[in-house]
Every structure is written in structure tokens, then in C-alpha cells.
């Protein structure tokens, strides 16, 4: 099933199932029992498909991207986090930080995993049973705050407001099949700048979920973003940084396109 989250014309926030006949409102709890009604969804504004308590992020998880970053492939998944403040909706702007100014804001296309049922200490074999579905993510990154001024960890450069666009829809696991067999790309101002496949991940989605759940509860609704392939702006010669007026699209096979304009923080 393809699921959207939206605000209706009265301001209420709902989920809906997208079908070939239109979108129909979902009743109940997406992370419990729910059903699709026959009521056409009154979509006034499309929202990020989930509103997670936390966004867990895996770094350096594609072989060629680790190489272009000049880093050895990690021996175990590299974790950092983005806060809920960073969430951004499809179509809404990515803001280049101006107060805590950055001059090196970059794009990263990533497959986002949405945990459907709380889990802890799951095996790699069982891990995908806890996944509700998948969406597109842009792991927007201020490379100066991530690398030069981050005190050797990445969170400062990764969790500015608007640095976690998600969407446009959640596609449930049954429709995705193997999450490590999906084409993934970034299109910047109409030009494809990343174009690869999730089969190049160093740690598969199942391995990531199993690892992150070790001695750690993954709550229902947790979003995990799973790393980006090569082609980021930082590794280009000359580097390619996002600027006000740009438009960046993340596209993943079977999910669709997540597009956001870029502006300067007011
Ligand atoms: Mg990333």
C-alpha cells in the first residue's frame, strides 16, 4: 500500500491510502490496527509521511561513497542522529543556515526505513518483519559543521532545521520487496548528480535494523536513514554546494520523488 500523511482543509492531520482511484482516508493507528475508509482524502497539504520521535542515521554505508570520502569502509554501522526539528515536508524548503552560517550545504539521497512495531535485539533474519515501509530521505549535511567544526562527530552539521526532508509517501514492505535492490538518485536543478542502487550498501537494511536494535529499543515510528551512494557535492571537483534558488529531488524506485526548493534561513 502507498500511504500519505496530510493536513486537510480544517487543519486536521490524517493518513490516506493512495490508489488508482484517488486517495482514501485511513482510520485508526498506522502502527496498530487501521482500515482504509471510502472517504476521499481532502488533501490541503502533503506532509512528511511520518512524524518520528527520532531519526537514526547511518553514515558511510555505500562502498563507492566511502571511497570518495577518503574513509575506510566501516567495520560496523556508523550511527548519528537527527532531531525531530530537522523534519521537512515534501515541497517545503531546505534552509541554508545563516545564523550559525554554513557555506557547504550538501545533498544525500537515502532510503528511509520506518519501524512499524517496537523491537529490541532482533536477528538479521527477523529484522524486516518490524519494518512498516519505506520512503525517500534527503540527509542534508552542512559539511563545515559536520567535519571542520563538529568536534569529531557529525550531529551539529546534520540536524539543522529542515535538514531531514522525508516523503512523498510511505510504501509498505510488501510492495517494496527487497529493500536492497532499488534504484536511487538525486536530481539537482534537473541534472542527475547521484544515480546508483541500494544493492551497494555495505550493511543491508536487515543488518542495520538488527544492529540498531541491539540492547536498544526501536520504537514504532522510528525512522532510519541508511546512507548515501557516491556523487555527493563535497566529493565533486569543484565541490557542488546547495544554494538559494536550487531545487533538489530524491528519487527511489517503487517510491517516487521527494522535491524541495532551497532558500536561505530568514
Ligand atoms: Mg547520509
GROMACS .gro file of C-alpha atoms and ligand atoms in nm:
model
  267
    1UNK     CA    1   0.000   0.000   0.000
    2UNK     CA    2   0.105   0.360  -0.066
    3UNK     CA    3   0.034   0.584   0.233
    4UNK     CA    4   0.043   0.962   0.258
    5UNK     CA    5   0.011   1.189   0.562
    6UNK     CA    6  -0.164   1.519   0.505
    7UNK     CA    7  -0.338   1.818   0.656
    8UNK     CA    8  -0.699   1.857   0.546
    9UNK     CA    9  -0.880   2.187   0.484
   10UNK     CA   10  -0.991   2.201   0.851
   11UNK     CA   11  -0.630   2.165   0.968
   12UNK     CA   12  -0.663   1.807   1.092
   13UNK     CA   13  -0.379   1.566   1.020
   14UNK     CA   14  -0.469   1.231   0.866
   15UNK     CA   15  -0.327   0.938   0.675
   16UNK     CA   16  -0.464   0.817   0.344
   17UNK     CA   17  -0.407   0.525   0.110
   18UNK     CA   18  -0.323   0.618  -0.248
   19UNK     CA   19  -0.497   0.407  -0.509
   20UNK     CA   20  -0.553   0.432  -0.883
   21UNK     CA   21  -0.895   0.583  -0.798
   22UNK     CA   22  -0.754   0.853  -0.570
   23UNK     CA   23  -0.655   0.879  -0.205
   24UNK     CA   24  -0.884   0.750   0.072
   25UNK     CA   25  -0.865   0.840   0.437
   26UNK     CA   26  -0.723   0.584   0.679
   27UNK     CA   27  -0.893   0.536   1.015
   28UNK     CA   28  -0.709   0.402   1.320
   29UNK     CA   29  -0.346   0.373   1.414
   30UNK     CA   30  -0.090   0.323   1.140
   31UNK     CA   31   0.129   0.145   1.397
   32UNK     CA   32  -0.157  -0.071   1.528
   33UNK     CA   33  -0.493  -0.152   1.372
   34UNK     CA   34  -0.615   0.061   1.089
   35UNK     CA   35  -0.850   0.042   0.793
   36UNK     CA   36  -0.896   0.234   0.470
   37UNK     CA   37  -1.231   0.413   0.453
   38UNK     CA   38  -1.427   0.506   0.139
   39UNK     CA   39  -1.391   0.875   0.224
   40UNK     CA   40  -1.188   1.066  -0.036
   41UNK     CA   41  -0.891   1.234   0.131
   42UNK     CA   42  -0.923   1.614   0.147
   43UNK     CA   43  -0.554   1.687   0.097
   44UNK     CA   44  -0.482   2.057   0.160
   45UNK     CA   45  -0.111   1.998   0.227
   46UNK     CA   46   0.108   1.692   0.189
   47UNK     CA   47   0.321   1.621   0.498
   48UNK     CA   48   0.625   1.404   0.561
   49UNK     CA   49   0.470   1.054   0.579
   50UNK     CA   50   0.566   1.006   0.944
   51UNK     CA   51   0.649   1.232   1.240
   52UNK     CA   52   0.924   1.032   1.413
   53UNK     CA   53   1.048   1.085   1.769
   54UNK     CA   54   1.399   1.040   1.634
   55UNK     CA   55   1.573   0.988   1.303
   56UNK     CA   56   1.859   0.739   1.328
   57UNK     CA   57   2.115   0.783   1.053
   58UNK     CA   58   2.380   0.551   0.915
   59UNK     CA   59   2.693   0.709   0.766
   60UNK     CA   60   2.939   0.577   0.508
   61UNK     CA   61   2.719   0.286   0.407
   62UNK     CA   62   2.786   0.265   0.034
   63UNK     CA   63   3.117   0.125  -0.091
   64UNK     CA   64   3.193   0.390  -0.354
   65UNK     CA   65   3.079   0.672  -0.125
   66UNK     CA   66   3.321   0.559   0.149
   67UNK     CA   67   3.593   0.565  -0.117
   68UNK     CA   68   3.505   0.913  -0.247
   69UNK     CA   69   3.502   1.038   0.115
   70UNK     CA   70   3.856   0.904   0.163
   71UNK     CA   71   3.739   0.688   0.454
   72UNK     CA   72   3.788   0.314   0.504
   73UNK     CA   73   3.468   0.105   0.486
   74UNK     CA   74   3.343   0.083   0.846
   75UNK     CA   75   3.357  -0.246   1.037
   76UNK     CA   76   3.017  -0.183   1.195
   77UNK     CA   77   2.739   0.064   1.109
   78UNK     CA   78   2.824   0.428   1.192
   79UNK     CA   79   2.536   0.593   1.379
   80UNK     CA   80   2.441   0.957   1.422
   81UNK     CA   81   2.104   1.120   1.483
   82UNK     CA   82   1.882   1.394   1.355
   83UNK     CA   83   1.623   1.550   1.581
   84UNK     CA   84   1.255   1.589   1.507
   85UNK     CA   85   1.321   1.961   1.445
   86UNK     CA   86   1.501   1.867   1.124
   87UNK     CA   87   1.197   1.701   0.964
   88UNK     CA   88   1.078   1.873   0.647
   89UNK     CA   89   0.772   1.807   0.429
   90UNK     CA   90   0.770   1.740   0.055
   91UNK     CA   91   0.773   2.069  -0.136
   92UNK     CA   92   0.879   2.277   0.164
   93UNK     CA   93   1.218   2.448   0.160
   94UNK     CA   94   1.555   2.329   0.279
   95UNK     CA   95   1.701   2.631   0.461
   96UNK     CA   96   2.071   2.712   0.433
   97UNK     CA   97   2.174   2.811   0.789
   98UNK     CA   98   2.265   3.181   0.810
   99UNK     CA   99   2.278   3.245   1.188
  100UNK     CA  100   2.510   2.952   1.254
  101UNK     CA  101   2.620   3.003   0.898
  102UNK     CA  102   2.722   2.722   0.665
  103UNK     CA  103   2.881   2.764   0.324
  104UNK     CA  104   2.898   2.391   0.247
  105UNK     CA  105   2.543   2.251   0.245
  106UNK     CA  106   2.518   1.921   0.056
  107UNK     CA  107   2.251   1.675  -0.060
  108UNK     CA  108   2.242   1.298   0.009
  109UNK     CA  109   1.973   1.067  -0.135
  110UNK     CA  110   1.885   0.793   0.114
  111UNK     CA  111   1.638   0.511   0.157
  112UNK     CA  112   1.440   0.574   0.477
  113UNK     CA  113   1.307   0.280   0.679
  114UNK     CA  114   1.002   0.324   0.904
  115UNK     CA  115   0.981   0.086   1.200
  116UNK     CA  116   0.627  -0.047   1.237
  117UNK     CA  117   0.648  -0.239   1.566
  118UNK     CA  118   0.873  -0.171   1.864
  119UNK     CA  119   1.161  -0.416   1.870
  120UNK     CA  120   1.482  -0.494   2.056
  121UNK     CA  121   1.759  -0.747   1.995
  122UNK     CA  122   1.612  -0.876   1.669
  123UNK     CA  123   1.809  -1.105   1.442
  124UNK     CA  124   1.905  -1.011   1.089
  125UNK     CA  125   1.671  -1.286   0.970
  126UNK     CA  126   1.369  -1.138   1.153
  127UNK     CA  127   1.457  -0.767   1.123
  128UNK     CA  128   1.245  -0.682   0.818
  129UNK     CA  129   0.932  -0.816   0.995
  130UNK     CA  130   0.945  -0.500   1.210
  131UNK     CA  131   0.958  -0.261   0.914
  132UNK     CA  132   0.630  -0.096   0.816
  133UNK     CA  133   0.764   0.052   0.495
  134UNK     CA  134   0.999   0.287   0.317
  135UNK     CA  135   1.020   0.644   0.193
  136UNK     CA  136   1.272   0.882   0.038
  137UNK     CA  137   1.503   1.094   0.252
  138UNK     CA  138   1.748   1.373   0.187
  139UNK     CA  139   2.024   1.367   0.451
  140UNK     CA  140   2.105   1.736   0.409
  141UNK     CA  141   2.451   1.800   0.553
  142UNK     CA  142   2.645   2.117   0.637
  143UNK     CA  143   2.993   1.979   0.568
  144UNK     CA  144   3.173   2.262   0.751
  145UNK     CA  145   2.977   2.195   1.073
  146UNK     CA  146   2.994   1.819   1.016
  147UNK     CA  147   3.364   1.784   0.951
  148UNK     CA  148   3.564   2.100   1.025
  149UNK     CA  149   3.377   2.242   1.325
  150UNK     CA  150   3.189   1.939   1.457
  151UNK     CA  151   3.434   1.831   1.728
  152UNK     CA  152   3.491   1.496   1.551
  153UNK     CA  153   3.125   1.396   1.540
  154UNK     CA  154   2.862   1.476   1.280
  155UNK     CA  155   2.543   1.572   1.458
  156UNK     CA  156   2.589   1.952   1.452
  157UNK     CA  157   2.618   1.955   1.074
  158UNK     CA  158   2.331   1.713   1.020
  159UNK     CA  159   2.045   1.832   1.241
  160UNK     CA  160   1.977   2.193   1.148
  161UNK     CA  161   1.608   2.274   1.093
  162UNK     CA  162   1.479   2.140   0.757
  163UNK     CA  163   1.778   1.905   0.712
  164UNK     CA  164   1.562   1.591   0.703
  165UNK     CA  165   1.309   1.607   0.419
  166UNK     CA  166   1.103   1.284   0.401
  167UNK     CA  167   0.842   1.168   0.152
  168UNK     CA  168   0.642   1.195  -0.057
  169UNK     CA  169   0.479   0.868   0.051
  170UNK     CA  170   0.537   0.562   0.264
  171UNK     CA  171   0.531   0.239   0.061
  172UNK     CA  172   0.469  -0.071   0.268
  173UNK     CA  173   0.722  -0.354   0.278
  174UNK     CA  174   0.507  -0.596   0.077
  175UNK     CA  175   0.515  -0.358  -0.223
  176UNK     CA  176   0.889  -0.292  -0.196
  177UNK     CA  177   1.012  -0.650  -0.177
  178UNK     CA  178   1.392  -0.645  -0.135
  179UNK     CA  179   1.494  -0.300   0.000
  180UNK     CA  180   1.847  -0.368  -0.120
  181UNK     CA  181   1.751  -0.380  -0.488
  182UNK     CA  182   1.620  -0.027  -0.556
  183UNK     CA  183   1.748   0.239  -0.793
  184UNK     CA  184   1.820   0.561  -0.604
  185UNK     CA  185   1.913   0.905  -0.734
  186UNK     CA  186   1.944   1.276  -0.668
  187UNK     CA  187   1.844   1.531  -0.931
  188UNK     CA  188   1.969   1.886  -0.871
  189UNK     CA  189   1.815   2.159  -1.089
  190UNK     CA  190   1.723   1.893  -1.347
  191UNK     CA  191   2.067   1.730  -1.357
  192UNK     CA  192   2.120   1.382  -1.214
  193UNK     CA  193   2.405   1.403  -0.962
  194UNK     CA  194   2.370   1.068  -0.780
  195UNK     CA  195   2.248   0.758  -0.964
  196UNK     CA  196   2.304   0.420  -0.804
  197UNK     CA  197   2.135   0.122  -0.639
  198UNK     CA  198   2.070   0.023  -0.277
  199UNK     CA  199   2.242  -0.308  -0.355
  200UNK     CA  200   2.575  -0.126  -0.296
  201UNK     CA  201   2.509  -0.083   0.078
  202UNK     CA  202   2.790  -0.210   0.300
  203UNK     CA  203   2.534  -0.311   0.567
  204UNK     CA  204   2.195  -0.422   0.435
  205UNK     CA  205   1.870  -0.282   0.572
  206UNK     CA  206   1.819  -0.605   0.771
  207UNK     CA  207   2.171  -0.584   0.916
  208UNK     CA  208   2.118  -0.217   1.010
  209UNK     CA  209   1.787  -0.283   1.189
  210UNK     CA  210   1.938  -0.581   1.374
  211UNK     CA  211   2.244  -0.375   1.477
  212UNK     CA  212   2.048  -0.069   1.589
  213UNK     CA  213   1.808  -0.284   1.794
  214UNK     CA  214   2.096  -0.436   1.990
  215UNK     CA  215   2.037  -0.356   2.359
  216UNK     CA  216   1.827  -0.066   2.225
  217UNK     CA  217   1.452  -0.041   2.177
  218UNK     CA  218   1.350   0.085   1.836
  219UNK     CA  219   1.010   0.246   1.893
  220UNK     CA  220   0.731   0.219   1.638
  221UNK     CA  221   0.758   0.518   1.407
  222UNK     CA  222   1.136   0.543   1.433
  223UNK     CA  223   1.290   0.645   1.102
  224UNK     CA  224   1.626   0.502   0.998
  225UNK     CA  225   1.807   0.655   0.703
  226UNK     CA  226   2.053   0.415   0.553
  227UNK     CA  227   2.339   0.607   0.393
  228UNK     CA  228   2.401   0.765   0.056
  229UNK     CA  229   2.579   0.648  -0.259
  230UNK     CA  230   2.868   0.833  -0.424
  231UNK     CA  231   2.817   1.158  -0.612
  232UNK     CA  232   2.771   1.397  -0.318
  233UNK     CA  233   2.860   1.762  -0.377
  234UNK     CA  234   3.154   1.750  -0.135
  235UNK     CA  235   3.339   1.492  -0.346
  236UNK     CA  236   3.297   1.676  -0.678
  237UNK     CA  237   3.574   1.879  -0.837
  238UNK     CA  238   3.499   2.159  -0.789
  239UNK     CA  239   3.261   2.092  -0.497
  240UNK     CA  240   2.890   2.149  -0.562
  241UNK     CA  241   2.708   2.315  -0.271
  242UNK     CA  242   2.336   2.382  -0.242
  243UNK     CA  243   2.235   2.746  -0.275
  244UNK     CA  244   1.920   2.953  -0.253
  245UNK     CA  245   1.711   2.904  -0.567
  246UNK     CA  246   1.812   2.539  -0.620
  247UNK     CA  247   1.561   2.256  -0.641
  248UNK     CA  248   1.666   1.910  -0.524
  249UNK     CA  249   1.480   1.585  -0.592
  250UNK     CA  250   1.541   1.246  -0.436
  251UNK     CA  251   1.402   0.958  -0.643
  252UNK     CA  252   1.377   0.595  -0.536
  253UNK     CA  253   1.235   0.313  -0.745
  254UNK     CA  254   0.887   0.197  -0.631
  255UNK     CA  255   0.852   0.504  -0.401
  256UNK     CA  256   0.863   0.818  -0.617
  257UNK     CA  257   1.014   1.164  -0.596
  258UNK     CA  258   1.074   1.392  -0.299
  259UNK     CA  259   1.135   1.750  -0.419
  260UNK     CA  260   1.236   2.051  -0.208
  261UNK     CA  261   1.342   2.402  -0.305
  262UNK     CA  262   1.642   2.561  -0.131
  263UNK     CA  263   1.632   2.902   0.037
  264UNK     CA  264   1.845   3.093   0.287
  265UNK     CA  265   1.732   3.087   0.650
  266UNK     CA  266   1.535   3.408   0.711
  267LIG    MG1  267   2.391   1.032   0.498
   0.00000   0.00000   0.00000
